[in-house]
Short mmCIF file of C-alpha atoms in Angstrom, two decimals:
data_model
loop_
_atom_site.label_atom_id
_atom_site.label_comp_id
_atom_site.label_asym_id
_atom_site.label_seq_id
_atom_site.Cartn_x
_atom_site.Cartn_y
_atom_site.Cartn_z
CA MET A 168 0.00 0.00 0.00
CA THR A 169 1.48 3.37 -1.03
CA ILE A 170 1.76 6.49 1.11
CA SER A 171 -0.86 8.27 -0.97
CA SER A 172 -3.42 5.47 -0.60
CA ARG A 173 -3.09 5.63 3.17
CA LEU A 174 -3.00 9.41 3.61
CA GLY A 175 -4.82 10.74 0.54
CA SER A 176 -3.76 14.25 -0.54
CA ILE A 177 -1.11 14.50 2.17
CA GLY A 178 0.34 11.16 1.10
CA ARG A 179 0.61 12.27 -2.53
CA ALA A 180 2.65 15.28 -1.46
CA LEU A 181 4.90 13.16 0.77
CA GLU A 182 5.67 10.76 -2.08
CA ASP A 183 7.89 13.50 -3.56
CA ARG A 184 11.36 12.75 -2.12
CA ASN A 185 12.52 16.34 -1.78
CA TYR A 186 9.30 17.45 -0.12
CA ARG A 187 9.44 14.51 2.31
CA ILE A 188 13.05 15.22 3.34
CA HIS A 189 12.42 18.94 3.65
CA THR A 190 9.37 18.33 5.84
CA VAL A 191 11.50 16.71 8.56
CA GLY A 192 13.73 19.73 9.09
CA TYR A 193 10.91 22.19 8.45
CA THR A 194 8.90 20.63 11.26
CA ALA A 195 11.76 20.86 13.75
CA SER A 196 12.57 24.47 12.91
CA TRP A 197 8.99 25.73 13.15
CA LEU A 198 8.36 23.89 16.40
CA THR A 199 11.22 25.73 18.10
CA PHE A 200 10.64 29.00 16.21
CA TRP A 201 7.31 29.64 17.93
CA GLY A 202 8.84 28.83 21.29
CA GLN A 203 11.50 31.49 20.73
CA ARG A 204 8.91 34.01 19.53
CA LEU A 205 6.90 33.54 22.73
CA ALA A 206 10.03 33.72 24.89
CA THR A 207 11.13 36.94 23.19
CA GLY A 208 7.82 38.64 23.93
CA TRP A 209 7.86 37.44 27.51
CA VAL A 210 11.43 38.63 28.11
CA ALA A 211 10.53 42.05 26.68
CA TRP A 212 7.53 42.23 29.02
CA GLU A 213 9.60 41.20 32.05
CA LEU A 214 12.37 43.68 31.25
CA THR A 215 10.07 46.67 30.64
CA GLY A 216 6.51 46.03 31.91
CA SER A 217 5.32 48.26 29.05
CA PRO A 218 2.87 47.23 26.29
CA PHE A 219 4.44 49.85 24.03
CA LEU A 220 7.98 48.52 24.49
CA VAL A 221 6.75 44.96 23.91
CA GLY A 222 5.28 46.33 20.69
CA VAL A 223 8.62 47.93 19.81
CA ALA A 224 10.28 44.52 20.06
CA GLY A 225 7.65 43.09 17.72
CA PHE A 226 8.18 46.04 15.39
CA LEU A 227 11.94 45.52 15.16
CA ASP A 228 11.43 41.84 14.36
CA LEU A 229 9.57 42.93 11.22
CA VAL A 230 11.51 46.03 10.10
CA PRO A 231 14.22 44.05 8.24
CA VAL A 232 11.46 42.16 6.40
CA ILE A 233 10.05 45.48 5.24
CA VAL A 234 13.37 47.05 4.27
CA LEU A 235 15.28 44.06 2.92
CA GLY A 236 12.48 41.67 1.94
CA PRO A 237 11.82 43.13 -1.55
CA LEU A 238 15.53 43.05 -2.44
CA PHE A 239 15.97 39.49 -1.16
CA ALA A 240 12.87 38.49 -3.15
CA ALA A 241 14.36 39.96 -6.33
CA LEU A 242 17.60 38.09 -5.64
CA ALA A 243 15.68 34.86 -5.10
CA ASP A 244 14.21 35.22 -8.60
CA ARG A 245 17.78 35.49 -9.94
CA LEU A 246 19.89 33.21 -7.77
CA ASN A 247 19.72 29.69 -6.38
CA ARG A 248 16.82 29.67 -3.94
CA LEU A 249 18.03 26.61 -2.05
CA THR A 250 21.38 28.27 -1.33
CA MET A 251 19.60 31.35 0.00
CA VAL A 252 17.45 29.22 2.32
CA ILE A 253 20.59 27.48 3.64
CA ILE A 254 22.25 30.84 4.38
CA SER A 255 19.17 32.00 6.28
CA ALA A 256 19.20 28.82 8.40
CA TRP A 257 22.85 29.33 9.35
CA LEU A 258 22.08 32.90 10.42
CA GLY A 259 19.17 31.55 12.47
CA VAL A 260 21.48 29.20 14.36
CA VAL A 261 23.81 32.07 15.26
CA GLN A 262 21.03 34.43 16.33
CA ALA A 263 19.30 31.88 18.58
CA ALA A 264 22.59 30.79 20.13
CA LEU A 265 23.42 34.40 21.03
CA LEU A 266 20.02 34.88 22.67
CA ALA A 267 20.53 31.69 24.67
CA ALA A 268 24.00 32.77 25.82
CA LEU A 269 22.72 36.14 27.06
CA ALA A 270 19.75 34.59 28.82
CA PHE A 271 21.74 31.86 30.58
CA SER A 272 24.43 34.31 31.66
CA GLY A 273 21.89 36.74 33.11
CA SER A 274 23.27 39.59 30.99
CA MET A 275 20.22 40.13 28.78
CA THR A 276 19.18 43.76 28.51
CA TYR A 277 16.35 45.32 26.57
CA ALA A 278 18.85 46.90 24.16
CA SER A 279 20.64 43.61 23.45
CA LEU A 280 17.28 41.90 23.01
CA LEU A 281 16.27 44.48 20.40
CA VAL A 282 19.51 44.01 18.45
CA LEU A 283 19.04 40.25 18.25
CA VAL A 284 15.35 40.60 17.46
CA ALA A 285 16.33 42.79 14.50
CA MET A 286 18.87 40.14 13.45
CA HIS A 287 16.09 37.57 13.49
CA GLY A 288 14.13 39.87 11.20
CA VAL A 289 17.01 39.66 8.69
CA VAL A 290 16.81 35.86 8.86
CA ILE A 291 13.08 35.92 8.06
CA ALA A 292 13.53 38.56 5.33
CA LEU A 293 15.99 36.25 3.57
CA TYR A 294 14.13 33.01 4.23
CA MET A 295 10.53 33.78 3.29
CA PRO A 296 10.88 34.79 -0.40
CA SER A 297 13.58 32.19 -1.00
CA PHE A 298 11.50 29.36 0.46
CA SER A 299 8.34 30.57 -1.28
CA GLY A 300 10.12 30.29 -4.61
CA LEU A 301 11.64 26.93 -3.71
CA LEU A 302 8.49 25.16 -2.50
CA PRO A 303 6.88 24.45 -5.91
CA HIS A 304 10.11 22.69 -6.96
CA LEU A 305 9.86 20.30 -4.03
CA SER A 306 6.44 18.98 -5.00
CA ALA A 307 4.56 18.14 -8.19
CA LYS A 308 2.17 20.93 -9.15
CA ARG A 309 -0.90 18.71 -8.81
CA ASN A 310 0.18 18.13 -5.18
CA LEU A 311 0.95 21.80 -4.45
CA PRO A 312 -2.35 22.66 -2.70
CA ALA A 313 -1.90 19.67 -0.37
CA ALA A 314 1.80 20.50 0.17
CA ILE A 315 1.04 24.12 1.07
CA ALA A 316 -1.78 23.04 3.38
CA PHE A 317 0.39 20.36 5.01
CA ASN A 318 3.13 22.95 5.59
CA SER A 319 0.47 25.08 7.23
CA ALA A 320 -0.55 22.10 9.36
CA ILE A 321 3.07 21.72 10.44
CA GLY A 322 3.27 25.40 11.31
CA SER A 323 -0.01 25.20 13.18
CA THR A 324 1.12 22.11 15.09
CA ALA A 325 4.29 23.99 15.98
CA PHE A 326 2.17 26.97 17.03
CA PHE A 327 0.18 24.59 19.23
CA VAL A 328 3.03 22.53 20.71
CA GLY A 329 5.89 25.06 20.63
CA PRO A 330 4.38 27.66 22.98
CA ALA A 331 3.07 24.92 25.28
CA LEU A 332 6.60 23.54 25.66
CA ALA A 333 8.11 27.02 25.77
CA THR A 334 5.99 28.10 28.74
CA TRP A 335 7.69 25.38 30.81
CA MET A 336 11.09 26.46 29.49
CA ILE A 337 10.35 30.13 30.18
CA ALA A 338 9.34 29.29 33.76
CA ALA A 339 12.78 27.69 34.27
CA ASP A 340 14.84 30.06 32.08
CA PRO A 341 13.99 31.65 28.70
CA GLY A 342 17.45 30.56 27.56
CA TYR A 343 16.14 27.02 27.09
CA ALA A 344 13.61 28.24 24.53
CA PHE A 345 16.33 30.12 22.66
CA ALA A 346 18.73 27.16 22.75
CA SER A 347 16.04 24.83 21.45
CA ASN A 348 15.52 27.15 18.47
CA ALA A 349 19.22 26.99 17.62
CA ALA A 350 18.91 23.19 17.63
CA GLY A 351 15.81 23.40 15.43
CA TYR A 352 17.65 25.44 12.83
CA ALA A 353 20.54 22.94 12.93
CA ILE A 354 18.16 20.04 12.18
CA TYR A 355 16.68 22.05 9.32
CA LEU A 356 20.15 22.52 7.85
CA VAL A 357 20.69 18.77 7.77
CA SER A 358 17.51 18.36 5.71
CA LEU A 359 18.41 21.20 3.36
CA TYR A 360 21.81 19.71 2.55
CA ARG A 361 20.11 16.45 1.52
CA LEU A 362 17.84 18.05 -1.09
CA THR A 363 18.48 17.60 -4.82
CA VAL A 364 16.60 20.39 -6.58
CA LYS A 365 17.12 20.85 -10.31
CA HIS A 366 15.33 24.15 -10.80
CA ALA A 367 16.12 26.13 -7.65
CA ALA A 368 16.55 29.38 -9.61
CA ALA A 369 13.84 30.85 -11.82
CA ARG A 370 16.26 32.40 -14.30
CA PRO A 371 19.93 33.38 -14.56
CA ALA A 372 21.13 36.72 -13.29
CA VAL A 373 20.61 39.58 -15.76
CA ARG A 374 22.11 42.99 -16.21
CA ARG A 375 19.27 44.83 -14.48
CA SER A 376 18.84 46.81 -11.30
CA LEU A 377 17.41 44.92 -8.35
CA PHE A 378 15.12 47.87 -7.73
CA GLY A 379 13.90 47.53 -11.31
CA ASP A 380 13.11 43.88 -10.63
CA VAL A 381 11.23 44.88 -7.48
CA GLY A 382 9.20 47.38 -9.50
CA ASP A 383 8.33 44.73 -12.08
CA GLY A 384 7.04 42.46 -9.34
CA VAL A 385 4.91 45.23 -7.84
CA ARG A 386 3.38 46.12 -11.21
CA TYR A 387 2.64 42.47 -11.95
CA ALA A 388 0.90 41.91 -8.60
CA VAL A 389 -1.11 45.15 -8.70
CA ALA A 390 -2.30 44.52 -12.28
CA HIS A 391 -3.40 40.95 -11.55
CA LYS A 392 -7.14 41.04 -10.82
CA GLY A 393 -6.96 38.02 -8.53
CA ILE A 394 -3.63 38.42 -6.75
CA GLY A 395 -4.00 42.16 -6.08
CA PRO A 396 -7.13 41.94 -3.88
CA LEU A 397 -5.70 38.93 -2.04
CA LEU A 398 -2.63 40.99 -1.16
CA VAL A 399 -4.86 43.74 0.25
CA LEU A 400 -6.58 41.22 2.50
CA ALA A 401 -3.19 39.76 3.44
CA PHE A 402 -2.14 43.19 4.69
CA PHE A 403 -5.05 43.42 7.11
CA ALA A 404 -4.71 39.78 8.13
CA GLY A 405 -1.11 40.53 9.06
CA LEU A 406 -2.21 43.61 10.99
CA LEU A 407 -4.65 41.60 13.08
CA PHE A 408 -2.57 38.49 13.57
CA GLN A 409 0.84 40.00 14.30
CA SER A 410 -0.56 42.69 16.57
CA THR A 411 -2.57 40.18 18.57
CA GLN A 412 0.45 37.90 18.89
CA SER A 413 2.78 40.73 19.93
CA LEU A 414 0.35 41.96 22.58
CA MET A 415 -0.73 38.51 23.78
CA PRO A 416 1.42 38.73 26.96
CA VAL A 417 -0.35 41.99 27.80
CA ILE A 418 -3.79 40.45 27.22
CA ALA A 419 -3.00 37.34 29.26
CA ASP A 420 -1.39 39.11 32.20
CA GLY A 421 -2.39 42.78 32.01
CA VAL A 422 -6.07 42.28 31.09
CA HIS A 423 -6.96 38.88 32.52
CA GLY A 424 -4.29 38.60 35.25
CA ARG A 425 -3.40 35.02 34.30
CA GLY A 426 0.40 35.33 33.98
CA GLU A 427 2.49 32.72 32.15
CA ALA A 428 -0.21 30.07 32.56
CA GLY A 429 -2.85 32.23 30.88
CA LEU A 430 -0.43 33.11 28.10
CA GLY A 431 0.24 29.43 27.50
CA ILE A 432 -3.49 28.65 27.40
CA LEU A 433 -4.26 31.36 24.86
CA GLN A 434 -1.32 30.45 22.64
CA THR A 435 -2.12 26.75 22.84
CA LEU A 436 -5.82 27.18 22.02
CA SER A 437 -5.00 29.48 19.12
CA GLY A 438 -2.61 26.85 17.85
CA PHE A 439 -5.24 24.15 18.31
CA GLY A 440 -7.69 26.05 16.10
CA ALA A 441 -5.00 26.63 13.51
CA LEU A 442 -3.97 22.97 13.58
CA ALA A 443 -7.51 21.68 13.12
CA ALA A 444 -8.04 24.01 10.16
CA ALA A 445 -4.70 23.14 8.56
CA VAL A 446 -5.25 19.39 8.86
CA TRP A 447 -8.67 19.77 7.27
CA LEU A 448 -7.16 21.78 4.40
CA SER A 449 -4.43 19.17 3.94
CA VAL A 450 -6.98 16.37 3.61
CA ARG A 451 -9.12 18.54 1.33
CA GLY A 452 -6.10 19.14 -0.92
CA ARG A 453 -7.81 20.73 -3.93
CA LEU A 454 -8.28 24.13 -5.58
CA GLU A 455 -12.00 23.93 -6.32
CA GLY A 456 -13.92 26.36 -4.12
CA THR A 457 -10.77 27.81 -2.54
CA LEU A 458 -11.56 31.46 -3.33
CA ALA A 459 -14.98 31.31 -1.64
CA LEU A 460 -13.38 29.55 1.31
CA VAL A 461 -10.67 32.22 1.61
CA LEU A 462 -13.16 35.09 1.60
CA ALA A 463 -15.41 33.46 4.19
CA ALA A 464 -12.43 32.68 6.41
CA PHE A 465 -11.24 36.29 6.36
CA ALA A 466 -14.64 37.58 7.45
CA LEU A 467 -14.76 35.04 10.28
CA PHE A 468 -11.19 35.86 11.30
CA ALA A 469 -11.88 39.61 11.53
CA GLY A 470 -15.01 39.01 13.61
CA ALA A 471 -13.32 36.60 16.00
CA ALA A 472 -10.35 38.94 16.48
CA THR A 473 -12.63 41.87 17.34
CA LEU A 474 -14.74 39.91 19.84
CA PHE A 475 -11.62 38.35 21.42
CA ALA A 476 -10.10 41.79 21.97
CA LEU A 477 -13.27 43.12 23.62
CA SER A 478 -14.05 40.10 25.83
CA PRO A 479 -13.80 41.02 29.54
CA LEU A 480 -13.79 37.35 30.56
CA PHE A 481 -10.90 34.96 30.09
CA TRP A 482 -12.66 31.74 29.05
CA PRO A 483 -14.96 33.30 26.43
CA ALA A 484 -11.81 34.96 25.05
CA ALA A 485 -10.09 31.56 25.09
CA LEU A 486 -12.91 30.04 23.01
CA LEU A 487 -12.78 32.92 20.54
CA ILE A 488 -9.02 32.51 20.10
CA ILE A 489 -9.66 28.98 18.77
CA LEU A 490 -11.86 30.46 16.04
CA PHE A 491 -9.27 33.20 15.49
CA GLY A 492 -6.50 30.66 14.91
CA GLY A 493 -8.56 28.41 12.66
CA ALA A 494 -10.00 31.13 10.42
CA GLN A 495 -6.62 32.85 10.06
CA THR A 496 -5.03 29.58 8.96
CA VAL A 497 -7.72 28.89 6.35
CA PHE A 498 -7.33 32.40 4.94
CA ARG A 499 -3.52 32.43 4.91
CA THR A 500 -3.14 28.92 3.49
CA GLY A 501 -5.88 29.31 0.91
CA ALA A 502 -4.60 32.69 -0.26
CA MET A 503 -1.05 31.32 -0.54
CA THR A 504 -2.31 28.36 -2.58
CA LEU A 505 -4.15 30.64 -5.00
CA VAL A 506 -1.17 32.95 -5.42
CA GLN A 507 1.34 30.11 -5.86
CA THR A 508 -0.77 28.42 -8.54
CA ALA A 509 -1.57 31.67 -10.40
CA VAL A 510 1.81 33.43 -10.50
CA ASP A 511 4.45 33.17 -13.24
CA ASP A 512 7.49 31.30 -11.87
CA ALA A 513 9.85 34.09 -12.97
CA MET A 514 7.90 36.43 -10.67
CA ARG A 515 7.24 33.88 -7.92
CA SER A 516 9.58 35.00 -5.15
CA ARG A 517 8.74 38.67 -5.66
CA VAL A 518 4.97 38.21 -5.73
CA VAL A 519 4.72 35.59 -2.99
CA GLY A 520 7.31 37.60 -1.06
CA ALA A 521 5.05 40.64 -1.45
CA GLN A 522 2.33 38.76 0.42
CA HIS A 523 4.71 38.12 3.32
CA LEU A 524 5.99 41.70 3.08
CA LEU A 525 2.53 43.24 3.32
CA GLN A 526 1.72 41.07 6.32
CA SER A 527 4.99 42.13 7.91
CA VAL A 528 4.44 45.83 7.18
CA ALA A 529 1.00 45.61 8.72
CA GLY A 530 2.31 43.59 11.65
CA ALA A 531 5.16 46.00 12.31
CA GLY A 532 2.89 49.03 12.16
CA GLY A 533 0.28 47.26 14.23
CA ALA A 534 2.72 46.12 16.90
CA LEU A 535 4.04 49.65 17.29
CA GLY A 536 0.94 51.73 16.60
CA LEU A 537 -1.55 49.55 18.45
CA GLY A 538 0.92 49.14 21.31
CA ALA A 539 1.01 52.93 21.65
CA LEU A 540 -2.77 53.18 21.31
CA ALA A 541 -3.15 50.49 23.97
CA GLU A 542 -1.29 52.73 26.41
CA VAL A 543 -4.10 55.30 25.97
CA ILE A 544 -7.35 53.36 25.48
CA GLY A 545 -6.40 49.84 26.57
CA VAL A 546 -5.20 46.81 24.65
CA GLY A 547 -8.70 45.41 23.97
CA PRO A 548 -10.18 48.52 22.29
CA ALA A 549 -6.95 49.06 20.38
CA LEU A 550 -7.04 45.58 18.83
CA ALA A 551 -10.78 45.85 18.18
CA THR A 552 -10.12 48.98 16.13
CA ALA A 553 -7.92 46.94 13.78
CA GLY A 554 -10.60 44.26 13.52
CA ILE A 555 -13.26 46.78 12.52
CA ALA A 556 -10.95 48.30 9.90
CA ALA A 557 -10.30 44.84 8.43
CA ALA A 558 -14.03 44.17 8.20
CA ALA A 559 -14.56 47.44 6.32
CA VAL A 560 -11.86 46.59 3.76
CA PHE A 561 -13.28 43.11 3.32
CA ALA A 562 -16.64 44.62 2.33
CA ARG A 563 -14.93 46.40 -0.57
CA VAL A 564 -13.01 43.32 -1.72
CA TRP A 565 -16.18 41.21 -1.57
CA ARG A 566 -17.68 43.30 -4.37
CA ARG A 567 -14.76 42.25 -6.64
CA ARG A 568 -15.11 38.52 -6.08
CA ALA A 569 -16.45 37.81 -9.60
CA ALA A 570 -13.40 39.38 -11.27
CA MET A 571 -11.13 37.57 -8.83
CA ALA A 572 -12.72 34.23 -9.72
CA LEU A 573 -11.95 34.79 -13.42
CA ALA A 574 -8.30 35.62 -12.76
CA LEU A 575 -7.48 32.84 -10.28
CA PRO A 576 -7.15 29.07 -10.84
CA SER A 577 -10.24 27.06 -10.02
CA ARG A 578 -9.20 23.46 -10.68
CA ASP A 579 -6.25 21.17 -10.07
CA ASP A 580 -3.68 20.61 -12.81
CA GLU A 581 -3.22 16.85 -13.27
CA GLU A 582 -0.89 17.07 -16.27
CA ASP A 583 2.49 17.60 -14.69
CA SER A 584 4.78 14.66 -14.09
CA GLY A 585 6.91 15.65 -11.14
CA PRO A 586 8.29 18.39 -8.91
CA GLY A 587 8.80 21.58 -10.83
CA ALA A 588 7.36 20.14 -14.05
CA ALA A 589 4.66 22.73 -14.32
CA THR A 590 6.81 25.44 -12.85
CA ALA A 591 9.81 25.09 -15.11
CA VAL A 592 12.17 27.93 -15.92
CA VAL A 593 10.45 30.45 -18.15
CA SER A 594 11.37 33.81 -19.53
CA PRO A 595 10.08 36.73 -17.47
CA PRO A 596 7.10 38.62 -18.87
CA ALA A 597 7.54 42.11 -20.20
CA PRO A 598 7.74 44.45 -17.19
CA HIS A 599 4.69 46.54 -18.10
CA VAL A 600 2.45 43.82 -19.52
CA THR A 601 -0.83 43.46 -17.65
CA PRO A 602 -1.29 39.81 -16.75
CA GLY A 603 -4.38 38.23 -18.21
CA ARG A 604 -6.35 35.32 -16.93
CA THR A 605 -4.08 32.74 -15.32
CA ARG A 606 -5.03 29.09 -15.36
CA ALA A 607 -3.93 26.40 -12.94
#
């Protein structure tokens, strides 16, 4: 009995050797990544006791993504994407090891924390567009929806398990959470060095400005009638999600008075909702109906985020955070699937990277701006303001759903024969050509 016959859509994705090997290291790195993210926020809260300064730490984690992300994305569309992912993993090992050393030695200061948080932002800025361009070459195109959803399930599992484990580590010493992340990156490196990817670069380097390449990617995404509106929603999803995550220690302790235990409960339940949604998407594993699903999930996500922020009681808030995590995962995973299957491979890292960039821009602004607003009106009303704004934008995008449906893929492509077959190296489109309808 084959893997695919036992596991359905997930099994088909895992039958691709490169995807299967990559999944091992990817799982380890994301499991420890979320533990470090939680530990970083908690250390910032312990060192300062200020929601605004916790928000500053979240802001600095995202600034390098905003500043460097577009350039790294343009490079990823020129250079070997696997090599760029490997470099990012090595930098991740160094950054996490330095955090662990400072924590264990008792010499951590808020300033040193901010420096290393910014370094982590550089790691993510390099990793996200490089990996986004690499992923379709690890899995056959017909398996791409299941592969993307299964990656989301891994991330959601990590978001569920990582913080739960990290709360115990943080109670002993945050250094354990940082050290575990260094180990996670090291395991990921082992998997990366075992990959054999034939088409890791979309095209050879050309005599053209990187900023010109960035501009081409922006024009392509804005002109695409399906991808453009999805990127707008991605911006507001990032605003809600990143801001809520950055201010979660304040909500758990400052609003509900639950301390580390309450923080662990909220993070774990959010991860549980995300995990359930991601597993369902992995089993579903198809494109049909994905656009409608994505739009419905965004509306549900915005509503759950607003009600969670305004809840004066801990356990109703805990139930809402399950819905928050699940709906956010359905939106993010579904939108990524649609973009990955619609975009030209020569533009892949720039366009998919733009989705991550917009989420990071929104998250950085939200972490800082909403952190400052929370100092004045309280963390709940501040986050609810973002939820209401997201709902208003969704109402405008909803009116464009017919045009989006025409521009985005609506069925699975069963004609490719292996990883990268349907995403082979192609010549880039003319910089100012408006993309027409894109088929799966």
